[in-house]
Coordinates of N, CA and C in Angstrom, one line a residue:
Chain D
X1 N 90.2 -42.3 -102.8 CA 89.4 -41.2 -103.3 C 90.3 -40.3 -104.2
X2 N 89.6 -39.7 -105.1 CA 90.0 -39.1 -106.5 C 90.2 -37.8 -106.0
X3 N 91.5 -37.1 -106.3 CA 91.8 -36.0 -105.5 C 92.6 -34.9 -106.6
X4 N 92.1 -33.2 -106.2 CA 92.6 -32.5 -106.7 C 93.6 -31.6 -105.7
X5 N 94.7 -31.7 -106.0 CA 95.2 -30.4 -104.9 C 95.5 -29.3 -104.8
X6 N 95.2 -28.4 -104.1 CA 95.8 -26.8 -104.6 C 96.9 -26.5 -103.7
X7 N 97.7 -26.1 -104.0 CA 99.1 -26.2 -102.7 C 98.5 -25.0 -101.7
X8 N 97.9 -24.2 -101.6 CA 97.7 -22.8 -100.3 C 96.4 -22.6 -100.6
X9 N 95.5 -22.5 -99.6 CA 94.1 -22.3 -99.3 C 93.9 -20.6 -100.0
X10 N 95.3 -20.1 -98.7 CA 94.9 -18.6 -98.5 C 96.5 -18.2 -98.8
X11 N 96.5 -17.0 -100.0 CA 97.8 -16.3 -100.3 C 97.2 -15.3 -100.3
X12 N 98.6 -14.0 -99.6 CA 98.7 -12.9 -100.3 C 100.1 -12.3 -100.1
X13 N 99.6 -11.5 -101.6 CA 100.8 -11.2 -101.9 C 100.7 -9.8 -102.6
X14 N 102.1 -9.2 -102.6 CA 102.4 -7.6 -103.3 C 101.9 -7.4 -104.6
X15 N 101.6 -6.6 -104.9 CA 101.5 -6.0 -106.3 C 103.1 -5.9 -107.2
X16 N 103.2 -6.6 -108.4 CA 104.5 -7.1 -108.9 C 105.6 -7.7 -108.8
X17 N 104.9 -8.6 -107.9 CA 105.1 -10.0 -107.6 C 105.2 -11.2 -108.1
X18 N 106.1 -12.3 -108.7 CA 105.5 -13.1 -109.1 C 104.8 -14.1 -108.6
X19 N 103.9 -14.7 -108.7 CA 103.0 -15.6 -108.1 C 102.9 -16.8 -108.9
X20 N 103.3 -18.0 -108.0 CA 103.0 -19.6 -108.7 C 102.0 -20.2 -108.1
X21 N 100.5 -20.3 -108.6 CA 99.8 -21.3 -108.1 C 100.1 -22.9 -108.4
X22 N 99.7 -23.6 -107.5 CA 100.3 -25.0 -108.1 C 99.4 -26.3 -108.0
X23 N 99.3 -27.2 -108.7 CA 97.6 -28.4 -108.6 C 98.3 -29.1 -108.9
X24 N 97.7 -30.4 -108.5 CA 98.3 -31.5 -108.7 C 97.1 -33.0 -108.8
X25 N 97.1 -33.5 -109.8 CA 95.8 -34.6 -109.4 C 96.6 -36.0 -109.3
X26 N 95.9 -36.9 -109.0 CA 96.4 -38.3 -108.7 C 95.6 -39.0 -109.6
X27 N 94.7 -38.4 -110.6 CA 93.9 -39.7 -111.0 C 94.3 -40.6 -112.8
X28 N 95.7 -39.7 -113.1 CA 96.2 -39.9 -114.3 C 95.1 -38.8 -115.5
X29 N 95.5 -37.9 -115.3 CA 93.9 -37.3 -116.2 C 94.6 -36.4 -117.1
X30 N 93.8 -36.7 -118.0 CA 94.8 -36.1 -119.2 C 94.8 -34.2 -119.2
X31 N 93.4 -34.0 -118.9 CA 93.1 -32.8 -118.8 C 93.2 -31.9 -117.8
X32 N 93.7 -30.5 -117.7 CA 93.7 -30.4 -116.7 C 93.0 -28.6 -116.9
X33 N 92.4 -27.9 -116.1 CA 91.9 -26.1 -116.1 C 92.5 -25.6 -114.9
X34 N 92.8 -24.1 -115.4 CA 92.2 -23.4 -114.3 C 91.6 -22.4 -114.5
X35 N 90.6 -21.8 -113.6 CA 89.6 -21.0 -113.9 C 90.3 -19.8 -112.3
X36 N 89.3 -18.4 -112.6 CA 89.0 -18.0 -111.6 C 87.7 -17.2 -111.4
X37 N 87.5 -17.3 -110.2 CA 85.8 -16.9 -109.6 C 85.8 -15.4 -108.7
X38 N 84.6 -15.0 -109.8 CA 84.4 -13.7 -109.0 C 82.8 -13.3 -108.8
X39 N 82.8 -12.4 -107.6 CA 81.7 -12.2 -107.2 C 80.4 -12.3 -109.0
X40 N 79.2 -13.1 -109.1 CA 78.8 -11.6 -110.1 C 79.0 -12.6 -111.4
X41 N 80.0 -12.7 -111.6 CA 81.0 -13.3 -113.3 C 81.1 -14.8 -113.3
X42 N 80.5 -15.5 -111.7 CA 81.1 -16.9 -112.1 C 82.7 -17.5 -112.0
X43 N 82.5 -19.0 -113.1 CA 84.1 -19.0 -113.3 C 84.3 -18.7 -114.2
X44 N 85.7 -18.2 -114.9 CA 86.0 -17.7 -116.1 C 87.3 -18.6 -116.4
X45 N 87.2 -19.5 -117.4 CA 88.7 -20.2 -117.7 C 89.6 -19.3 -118.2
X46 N 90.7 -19.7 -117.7 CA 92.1 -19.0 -118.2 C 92.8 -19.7 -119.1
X47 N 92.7 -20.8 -118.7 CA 94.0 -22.0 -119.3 C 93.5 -23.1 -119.0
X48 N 93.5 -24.2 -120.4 CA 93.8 -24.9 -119.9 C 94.7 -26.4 -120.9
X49 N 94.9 -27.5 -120.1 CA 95.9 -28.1 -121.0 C 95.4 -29.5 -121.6
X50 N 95.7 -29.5 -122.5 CA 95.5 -31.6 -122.8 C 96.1 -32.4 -122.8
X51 N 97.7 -32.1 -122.5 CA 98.5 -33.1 -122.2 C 99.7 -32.3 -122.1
X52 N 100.6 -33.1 -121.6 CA 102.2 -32.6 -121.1 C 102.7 -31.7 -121.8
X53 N 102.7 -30.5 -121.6 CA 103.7 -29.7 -122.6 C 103.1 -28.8 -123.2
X54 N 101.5 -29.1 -123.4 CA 100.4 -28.7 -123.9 C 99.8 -27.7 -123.6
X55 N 99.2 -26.8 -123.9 CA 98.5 -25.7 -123.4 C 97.6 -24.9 -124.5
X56 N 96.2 -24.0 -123.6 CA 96.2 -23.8 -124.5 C 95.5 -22.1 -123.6
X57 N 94.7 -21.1 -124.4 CA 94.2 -19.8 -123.8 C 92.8 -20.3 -123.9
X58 N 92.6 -19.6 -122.4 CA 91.1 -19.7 -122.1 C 90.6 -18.7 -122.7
X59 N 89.3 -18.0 -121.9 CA 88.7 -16.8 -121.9 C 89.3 -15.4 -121.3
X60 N 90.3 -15.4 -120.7 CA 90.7 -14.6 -120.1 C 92.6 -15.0 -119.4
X61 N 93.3 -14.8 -120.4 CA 94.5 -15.6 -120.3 C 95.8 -14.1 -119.9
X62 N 95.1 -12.7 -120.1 CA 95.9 -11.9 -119.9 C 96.6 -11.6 -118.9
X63 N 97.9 -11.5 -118.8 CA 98.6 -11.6 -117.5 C 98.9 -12.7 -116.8
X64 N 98.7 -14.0 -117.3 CA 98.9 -15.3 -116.6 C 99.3 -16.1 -117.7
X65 N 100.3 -17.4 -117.4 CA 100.8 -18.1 -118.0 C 100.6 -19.3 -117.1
X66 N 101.1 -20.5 -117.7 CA 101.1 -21.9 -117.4 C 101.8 -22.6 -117.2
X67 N 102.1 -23.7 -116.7 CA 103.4 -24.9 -117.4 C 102.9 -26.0 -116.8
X68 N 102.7 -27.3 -118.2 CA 102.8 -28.5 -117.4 C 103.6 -29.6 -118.3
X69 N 105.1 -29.8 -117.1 CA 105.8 -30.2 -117.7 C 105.9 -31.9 -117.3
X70 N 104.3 -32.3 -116.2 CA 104.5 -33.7 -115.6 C 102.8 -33.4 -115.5
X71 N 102.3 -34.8 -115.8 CA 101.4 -35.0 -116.3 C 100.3 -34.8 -115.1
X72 N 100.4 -34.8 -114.1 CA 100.2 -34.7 -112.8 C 100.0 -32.8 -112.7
X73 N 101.0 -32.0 -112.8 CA 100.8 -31.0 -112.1 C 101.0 -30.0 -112.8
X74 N 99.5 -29.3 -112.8 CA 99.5 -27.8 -113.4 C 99.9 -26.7 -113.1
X75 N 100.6 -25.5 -113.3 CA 101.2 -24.5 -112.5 C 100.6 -23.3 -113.2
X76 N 99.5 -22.5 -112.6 CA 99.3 -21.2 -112.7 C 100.3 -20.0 -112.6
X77 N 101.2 -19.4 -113.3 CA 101.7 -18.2 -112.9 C 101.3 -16.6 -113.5
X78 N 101.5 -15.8 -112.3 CA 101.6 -14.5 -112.8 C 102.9 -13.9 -112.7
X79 N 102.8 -13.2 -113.7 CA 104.4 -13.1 -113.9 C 104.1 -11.4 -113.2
X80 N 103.4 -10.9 -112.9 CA 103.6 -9.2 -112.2 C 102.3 -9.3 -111.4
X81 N 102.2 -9.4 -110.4 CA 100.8 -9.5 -110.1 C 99.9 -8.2 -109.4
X82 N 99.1 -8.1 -109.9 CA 98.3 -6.5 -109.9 C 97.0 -6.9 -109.0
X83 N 96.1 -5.8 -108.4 CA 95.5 -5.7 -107.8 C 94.0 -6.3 -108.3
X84 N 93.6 -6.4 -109.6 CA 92.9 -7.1 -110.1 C 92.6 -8.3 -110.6
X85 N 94.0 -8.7 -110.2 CA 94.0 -10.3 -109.8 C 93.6 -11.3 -108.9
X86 N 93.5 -10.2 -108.0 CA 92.7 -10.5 -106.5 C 91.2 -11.1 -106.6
X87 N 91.4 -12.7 -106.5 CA 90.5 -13.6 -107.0 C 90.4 -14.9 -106.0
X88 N 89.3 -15.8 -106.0 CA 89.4 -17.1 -105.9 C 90.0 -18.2 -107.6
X89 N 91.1 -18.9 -107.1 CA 91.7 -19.4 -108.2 C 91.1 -20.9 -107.7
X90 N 90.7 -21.7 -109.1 CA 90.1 -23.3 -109.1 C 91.2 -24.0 -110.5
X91 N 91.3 -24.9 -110.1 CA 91.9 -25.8 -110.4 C 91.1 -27.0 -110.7
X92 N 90.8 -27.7 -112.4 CA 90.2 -28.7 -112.2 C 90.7 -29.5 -113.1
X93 N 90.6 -30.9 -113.0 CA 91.1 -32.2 -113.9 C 89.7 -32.7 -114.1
X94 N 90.0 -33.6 -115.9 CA 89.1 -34.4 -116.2 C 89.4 -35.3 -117.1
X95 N 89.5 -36.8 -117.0 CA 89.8 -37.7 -117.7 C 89.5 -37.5 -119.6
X96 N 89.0 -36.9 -120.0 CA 88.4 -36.9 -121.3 C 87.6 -36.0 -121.4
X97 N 86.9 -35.9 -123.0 CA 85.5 -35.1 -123.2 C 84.7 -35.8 -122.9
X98 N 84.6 -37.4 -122.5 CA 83.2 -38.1 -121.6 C 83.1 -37.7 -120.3
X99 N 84.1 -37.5 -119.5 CA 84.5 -38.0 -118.3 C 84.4 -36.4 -117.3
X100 N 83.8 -36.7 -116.1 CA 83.2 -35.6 -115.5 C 84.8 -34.9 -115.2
X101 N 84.3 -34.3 -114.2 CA 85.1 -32.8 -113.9 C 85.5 -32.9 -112.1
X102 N 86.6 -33.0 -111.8 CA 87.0 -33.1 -110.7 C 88.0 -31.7 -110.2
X103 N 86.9 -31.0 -109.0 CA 88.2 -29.6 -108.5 C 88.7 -29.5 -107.6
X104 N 89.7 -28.6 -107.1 CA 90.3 -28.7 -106.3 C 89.4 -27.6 -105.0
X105 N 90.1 -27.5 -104.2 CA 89.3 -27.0 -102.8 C 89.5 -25.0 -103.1
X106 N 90.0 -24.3 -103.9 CA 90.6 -23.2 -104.4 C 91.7 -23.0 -103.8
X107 N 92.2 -21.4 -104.3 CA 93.3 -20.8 -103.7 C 92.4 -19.4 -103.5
X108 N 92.5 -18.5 -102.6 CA 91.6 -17.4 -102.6 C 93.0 -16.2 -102.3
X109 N 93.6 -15.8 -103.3 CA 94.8 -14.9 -103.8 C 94.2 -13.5 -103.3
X110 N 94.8 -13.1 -102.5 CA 95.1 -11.5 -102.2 C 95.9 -10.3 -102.6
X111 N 96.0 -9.6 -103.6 CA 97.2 -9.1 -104.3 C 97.0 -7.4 -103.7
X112 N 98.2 -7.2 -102.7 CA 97.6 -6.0 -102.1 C 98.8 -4.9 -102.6
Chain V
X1 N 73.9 -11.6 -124.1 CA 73.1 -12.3 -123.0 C 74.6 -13.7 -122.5
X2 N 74.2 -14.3 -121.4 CA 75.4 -15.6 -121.3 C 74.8 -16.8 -121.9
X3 N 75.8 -17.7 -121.9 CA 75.5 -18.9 -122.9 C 74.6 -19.8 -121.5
X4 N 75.0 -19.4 -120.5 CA 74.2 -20.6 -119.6 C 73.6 -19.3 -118.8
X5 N 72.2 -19.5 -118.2 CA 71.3 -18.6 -117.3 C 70.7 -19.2 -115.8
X6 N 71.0 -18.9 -114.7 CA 70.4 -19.8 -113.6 C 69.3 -18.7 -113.4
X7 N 68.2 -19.5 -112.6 CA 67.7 -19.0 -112.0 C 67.0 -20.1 -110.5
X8 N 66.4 -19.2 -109.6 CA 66.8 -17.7 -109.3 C 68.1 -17.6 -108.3
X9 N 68.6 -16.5 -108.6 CA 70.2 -16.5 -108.0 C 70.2 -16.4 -106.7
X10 N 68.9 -16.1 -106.2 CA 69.0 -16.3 -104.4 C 67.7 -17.3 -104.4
X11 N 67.6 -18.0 -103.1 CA 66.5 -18.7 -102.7 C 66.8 -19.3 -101.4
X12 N 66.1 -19.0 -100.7 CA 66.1 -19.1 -99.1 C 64.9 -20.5 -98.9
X13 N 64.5 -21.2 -98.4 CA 63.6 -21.8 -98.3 C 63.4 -22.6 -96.7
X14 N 62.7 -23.1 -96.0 CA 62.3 -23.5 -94.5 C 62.8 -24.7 -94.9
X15 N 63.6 -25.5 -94.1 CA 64.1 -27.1 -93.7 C 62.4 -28.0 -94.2
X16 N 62.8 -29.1 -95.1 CA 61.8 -29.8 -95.7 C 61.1 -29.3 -97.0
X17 N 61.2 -28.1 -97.3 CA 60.7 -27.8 -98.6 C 61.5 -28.4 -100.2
X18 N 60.6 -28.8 -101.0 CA 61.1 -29.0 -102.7 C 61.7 -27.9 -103.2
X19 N 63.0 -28.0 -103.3 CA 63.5 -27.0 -104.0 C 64.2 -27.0 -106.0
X20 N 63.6 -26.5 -106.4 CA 63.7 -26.6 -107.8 C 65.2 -25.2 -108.0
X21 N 65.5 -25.5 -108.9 CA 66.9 -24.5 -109.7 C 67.2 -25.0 -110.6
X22 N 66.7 -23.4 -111.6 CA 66.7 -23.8 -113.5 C 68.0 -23.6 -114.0
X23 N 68.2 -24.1 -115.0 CA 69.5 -23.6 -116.0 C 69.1 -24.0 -117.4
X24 N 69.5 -22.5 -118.2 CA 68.8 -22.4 -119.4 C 70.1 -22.2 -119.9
X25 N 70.5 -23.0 -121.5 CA 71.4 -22.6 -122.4 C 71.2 -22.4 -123.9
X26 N 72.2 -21.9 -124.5 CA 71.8 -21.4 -125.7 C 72.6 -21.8 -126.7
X27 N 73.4 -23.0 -126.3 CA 74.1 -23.6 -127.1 C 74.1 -24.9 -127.3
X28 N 74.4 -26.2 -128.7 CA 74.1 -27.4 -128.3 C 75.6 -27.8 -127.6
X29 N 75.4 -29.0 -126.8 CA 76.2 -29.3 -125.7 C 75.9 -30.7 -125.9
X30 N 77.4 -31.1 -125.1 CA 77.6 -32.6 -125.1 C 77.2 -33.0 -123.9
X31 N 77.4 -32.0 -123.2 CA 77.0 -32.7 -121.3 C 76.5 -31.3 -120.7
X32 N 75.7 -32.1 -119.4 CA 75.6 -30.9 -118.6 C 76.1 -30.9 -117.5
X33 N 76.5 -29.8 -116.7 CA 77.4 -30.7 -115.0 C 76.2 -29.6 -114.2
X34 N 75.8 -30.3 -113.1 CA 75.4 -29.5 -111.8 C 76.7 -29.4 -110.8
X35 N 77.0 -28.7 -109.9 CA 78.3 -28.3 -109.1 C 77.9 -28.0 -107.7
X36 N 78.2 -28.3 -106.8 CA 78.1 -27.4 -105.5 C 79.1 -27.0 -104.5
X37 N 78.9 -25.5 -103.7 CA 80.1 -24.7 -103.8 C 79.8 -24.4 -102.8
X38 N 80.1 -25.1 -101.6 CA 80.0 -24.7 -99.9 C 80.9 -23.6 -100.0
X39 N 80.5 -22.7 -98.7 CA 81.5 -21.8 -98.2 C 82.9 -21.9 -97.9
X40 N 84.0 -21.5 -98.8 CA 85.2 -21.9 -98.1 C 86.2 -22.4 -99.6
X41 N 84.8 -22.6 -100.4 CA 85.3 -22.2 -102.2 C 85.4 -23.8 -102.7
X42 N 85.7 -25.0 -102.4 CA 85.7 -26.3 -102.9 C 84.8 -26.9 -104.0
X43 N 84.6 -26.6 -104.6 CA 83.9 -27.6 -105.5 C 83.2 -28.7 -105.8
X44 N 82.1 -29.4 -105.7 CA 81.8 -30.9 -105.8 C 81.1 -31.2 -106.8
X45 N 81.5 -32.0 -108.2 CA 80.5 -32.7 -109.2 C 79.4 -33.4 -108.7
X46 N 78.1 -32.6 -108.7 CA 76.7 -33.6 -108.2 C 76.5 -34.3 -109.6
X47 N 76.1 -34.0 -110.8 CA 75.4 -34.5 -111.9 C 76.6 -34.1 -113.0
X48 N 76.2 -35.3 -113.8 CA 76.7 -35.1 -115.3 C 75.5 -35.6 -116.0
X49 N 74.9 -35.5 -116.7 CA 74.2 -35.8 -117.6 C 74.3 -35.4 -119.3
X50 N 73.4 -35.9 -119.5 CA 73.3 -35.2 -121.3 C 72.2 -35.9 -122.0
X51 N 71.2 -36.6 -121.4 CA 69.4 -36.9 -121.7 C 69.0 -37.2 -120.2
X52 N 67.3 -36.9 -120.0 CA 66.6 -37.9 -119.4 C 67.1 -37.2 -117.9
X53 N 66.9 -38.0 -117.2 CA 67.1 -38.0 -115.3 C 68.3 -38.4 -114.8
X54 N 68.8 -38.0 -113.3 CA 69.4 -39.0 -112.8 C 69.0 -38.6 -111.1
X55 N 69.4 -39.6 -110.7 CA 68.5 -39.5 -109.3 C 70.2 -39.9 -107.9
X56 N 70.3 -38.7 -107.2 CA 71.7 -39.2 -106.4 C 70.4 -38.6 -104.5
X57 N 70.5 -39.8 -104.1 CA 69.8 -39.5 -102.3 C 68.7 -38.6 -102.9
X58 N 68.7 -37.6 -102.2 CA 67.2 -36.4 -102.2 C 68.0 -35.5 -103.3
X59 N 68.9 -35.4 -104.3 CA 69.0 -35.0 -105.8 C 68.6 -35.6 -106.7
X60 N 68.0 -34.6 -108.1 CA 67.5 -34.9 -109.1 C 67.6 -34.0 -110.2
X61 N 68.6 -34.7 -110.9 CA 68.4 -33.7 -112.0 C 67.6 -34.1 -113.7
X62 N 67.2 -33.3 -114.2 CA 66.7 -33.3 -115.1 C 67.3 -33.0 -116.6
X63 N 67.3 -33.0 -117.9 CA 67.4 -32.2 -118.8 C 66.5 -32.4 -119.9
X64 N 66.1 -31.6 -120.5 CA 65.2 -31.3 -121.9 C 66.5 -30.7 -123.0
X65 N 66.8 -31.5 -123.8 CA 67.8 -31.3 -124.9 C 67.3 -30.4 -125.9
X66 N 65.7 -30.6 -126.0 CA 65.2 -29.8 -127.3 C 65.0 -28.4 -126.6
X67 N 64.6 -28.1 -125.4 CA 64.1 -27.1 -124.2 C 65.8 -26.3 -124.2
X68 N 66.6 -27.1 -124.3 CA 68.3 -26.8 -123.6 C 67.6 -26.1 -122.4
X69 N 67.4 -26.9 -121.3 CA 66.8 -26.5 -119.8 C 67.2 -27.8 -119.0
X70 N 67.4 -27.2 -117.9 CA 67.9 -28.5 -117.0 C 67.0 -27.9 -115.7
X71 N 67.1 -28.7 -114.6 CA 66.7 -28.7 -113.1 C 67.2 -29.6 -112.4
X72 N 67.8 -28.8 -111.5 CA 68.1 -29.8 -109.9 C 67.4 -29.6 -109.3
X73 N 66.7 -30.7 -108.8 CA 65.6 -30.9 -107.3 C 66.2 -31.4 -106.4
X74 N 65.5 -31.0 -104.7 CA 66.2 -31.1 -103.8 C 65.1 -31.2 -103.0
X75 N 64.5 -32.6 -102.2 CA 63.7 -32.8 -101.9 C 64.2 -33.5 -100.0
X76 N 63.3 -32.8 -99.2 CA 63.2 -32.8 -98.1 C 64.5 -32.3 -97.9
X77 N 64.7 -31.0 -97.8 CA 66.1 -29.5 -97.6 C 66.4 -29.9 -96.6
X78 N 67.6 -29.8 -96.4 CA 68.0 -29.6 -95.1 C 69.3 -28.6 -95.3
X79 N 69.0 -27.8 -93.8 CA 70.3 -26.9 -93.9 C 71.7 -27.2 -94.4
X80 N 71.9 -28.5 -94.2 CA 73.6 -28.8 -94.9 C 73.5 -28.5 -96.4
X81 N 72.5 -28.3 -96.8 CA 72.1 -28.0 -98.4 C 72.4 -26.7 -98.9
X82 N 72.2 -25.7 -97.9 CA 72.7 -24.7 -97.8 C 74.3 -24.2 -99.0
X83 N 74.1 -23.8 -99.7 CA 75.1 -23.8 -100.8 C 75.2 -23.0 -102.1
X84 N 76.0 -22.9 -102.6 CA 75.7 -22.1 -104.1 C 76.1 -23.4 -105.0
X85 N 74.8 -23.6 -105.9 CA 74.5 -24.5 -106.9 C 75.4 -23.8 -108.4
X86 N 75.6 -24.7 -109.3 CA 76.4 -24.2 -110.2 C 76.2 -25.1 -111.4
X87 N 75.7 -24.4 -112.6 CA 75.5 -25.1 -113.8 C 76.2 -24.8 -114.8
X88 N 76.6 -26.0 -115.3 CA 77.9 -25.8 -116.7 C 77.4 -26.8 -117.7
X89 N 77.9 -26.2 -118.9 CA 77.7 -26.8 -119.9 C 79.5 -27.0 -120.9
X90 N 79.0 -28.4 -121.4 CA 80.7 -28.4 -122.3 C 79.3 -28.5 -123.6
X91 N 80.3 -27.6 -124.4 CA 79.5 -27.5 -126.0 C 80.5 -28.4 -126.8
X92 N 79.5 -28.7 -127.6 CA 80.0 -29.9 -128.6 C 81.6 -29.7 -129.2
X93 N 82.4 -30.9 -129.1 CA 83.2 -30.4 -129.9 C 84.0 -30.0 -129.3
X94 N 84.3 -30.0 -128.1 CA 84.7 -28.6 -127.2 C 85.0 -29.3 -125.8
X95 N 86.6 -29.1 -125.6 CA 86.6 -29.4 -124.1 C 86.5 -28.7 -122.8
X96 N 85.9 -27.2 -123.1 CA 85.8 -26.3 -122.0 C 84.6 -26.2 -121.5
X97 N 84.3 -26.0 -119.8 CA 82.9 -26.0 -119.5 C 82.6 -24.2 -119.6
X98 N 81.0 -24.4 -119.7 CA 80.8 -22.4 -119.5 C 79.7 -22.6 -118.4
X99 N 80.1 -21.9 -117.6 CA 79.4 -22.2 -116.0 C 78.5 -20.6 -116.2
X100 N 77.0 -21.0 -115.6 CA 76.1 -20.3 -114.6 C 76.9 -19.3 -113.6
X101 N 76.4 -18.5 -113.5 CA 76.7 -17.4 -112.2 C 76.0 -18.3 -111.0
X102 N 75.7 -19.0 -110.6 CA 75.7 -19.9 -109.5 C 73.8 -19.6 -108.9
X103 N 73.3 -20.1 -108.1 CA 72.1 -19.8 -107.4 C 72.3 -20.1 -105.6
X104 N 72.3 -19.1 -105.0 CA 73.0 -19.2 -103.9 C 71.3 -19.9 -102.8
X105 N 71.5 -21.4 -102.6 CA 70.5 -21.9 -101.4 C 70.9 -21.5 -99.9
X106 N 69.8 -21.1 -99.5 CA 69.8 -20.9 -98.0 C 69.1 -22.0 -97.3
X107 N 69.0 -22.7 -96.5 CA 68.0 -23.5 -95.6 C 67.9 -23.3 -94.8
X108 N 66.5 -22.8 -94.0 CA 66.4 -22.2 -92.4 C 65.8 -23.2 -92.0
X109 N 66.5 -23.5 -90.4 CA 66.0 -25.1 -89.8 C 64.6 -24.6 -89.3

């Protein structure tokens, strides 16, 4: 079975903090997002990449950065993390522009 | 206004009822995804489409390309159905999805 991972269900953390979310897929996929979900707004992409090394700005990339330096695993970070960050984070992979959309289970980030 | 529109964003319905949930967009698109979002935040791709029908157990989704209108049907509910539904669209050209604010199902047994 075709699997996304998110490394922590449930984080919290300080206000100016750095924070690394971390995904990882198994299915070779070139593509990979992350989005986050709020009451109200939906998902809103942040980032996302098309291949190794690659990256690119979502809709909403302020305050958050990326890295994927293995083709497998995406890294969300915040480099100071503030109280309006306080979000459910999604993580998703997808083989192509044909090829559906596979996500992970979230992270639901507390930034207190 | 948003590029994708659900309706209606609540809907409660009795165990055994047809449940319909629209999604309207305003852009042309290569695909459409339906999503569902148990409590607890996980994600699951029900539908991809991009013409015509497709039929998964008691799901069914629909799209009208000239309409840009889709429907998921959900026939004989049952409370495990219980969920927030979620419609996305990838626009042409374009590898990002733009997701619906979701339509949260209830099913009372």
């Amino acid at each position: 079975d075709v699997k996304v991972t998110q490394s922590s269900r449930y984080l919290v953390k300080r206000t100016g903090e750095k924070v690394f979310l971390e995904c990882v897929q198994d299915m070779d996929h070139e593509n990979m997002f992350w989005y986050r979900q709020d009451p109200g707004l939906g998902l809103r992409l942040i980032y996302f990449s098309y291949d190794v090394k690659m990256k690119e700005k979502g809709d909403i990339p302020e305050g958050y950065s990326v890295s994927r330096e293995k083709k497998e695993r995406f890294s969300l970070i915040l480099e100071s993390a503030s109280t309006n960050q306080t979000s459910m984070y999604l993580c998703a992979s997808s083989p192509d522009r044909r090829g559906g959309y596979t996500f992970g289970s979230g992270t639901r980030l507390t930034v207190v | 206004k948003n590029e994708v529109e659900q309706s209606p964003q609540n809907l409660t319905a009795q165990e055994g009822e047809f449940i319909t949930i629209n999604c309207s967009y305003s852009v042309g698109i290569s695909a459409l995804h339906w999503l569902q979002q148990h409590p607890g935040g996980g994600i699951v791709s029900l539908f991809m489409l991009s013409s015509g029908k497709k039929k998964h157990g008691r799901l069914i989704a629909t799209i009208n390309i000239q309409e840009k209108h889709s429907s998921l049907h959900i026939t004989a509910s049952h409370p495990r159905d219980s969920a927030v539904y979620i419609c996305a669209v990838r626009s042409m050209g374009n590898e990002k999805l733009t997701f619906g604010t979701g339509t949260r199902l209830t099913i009372i047994p």
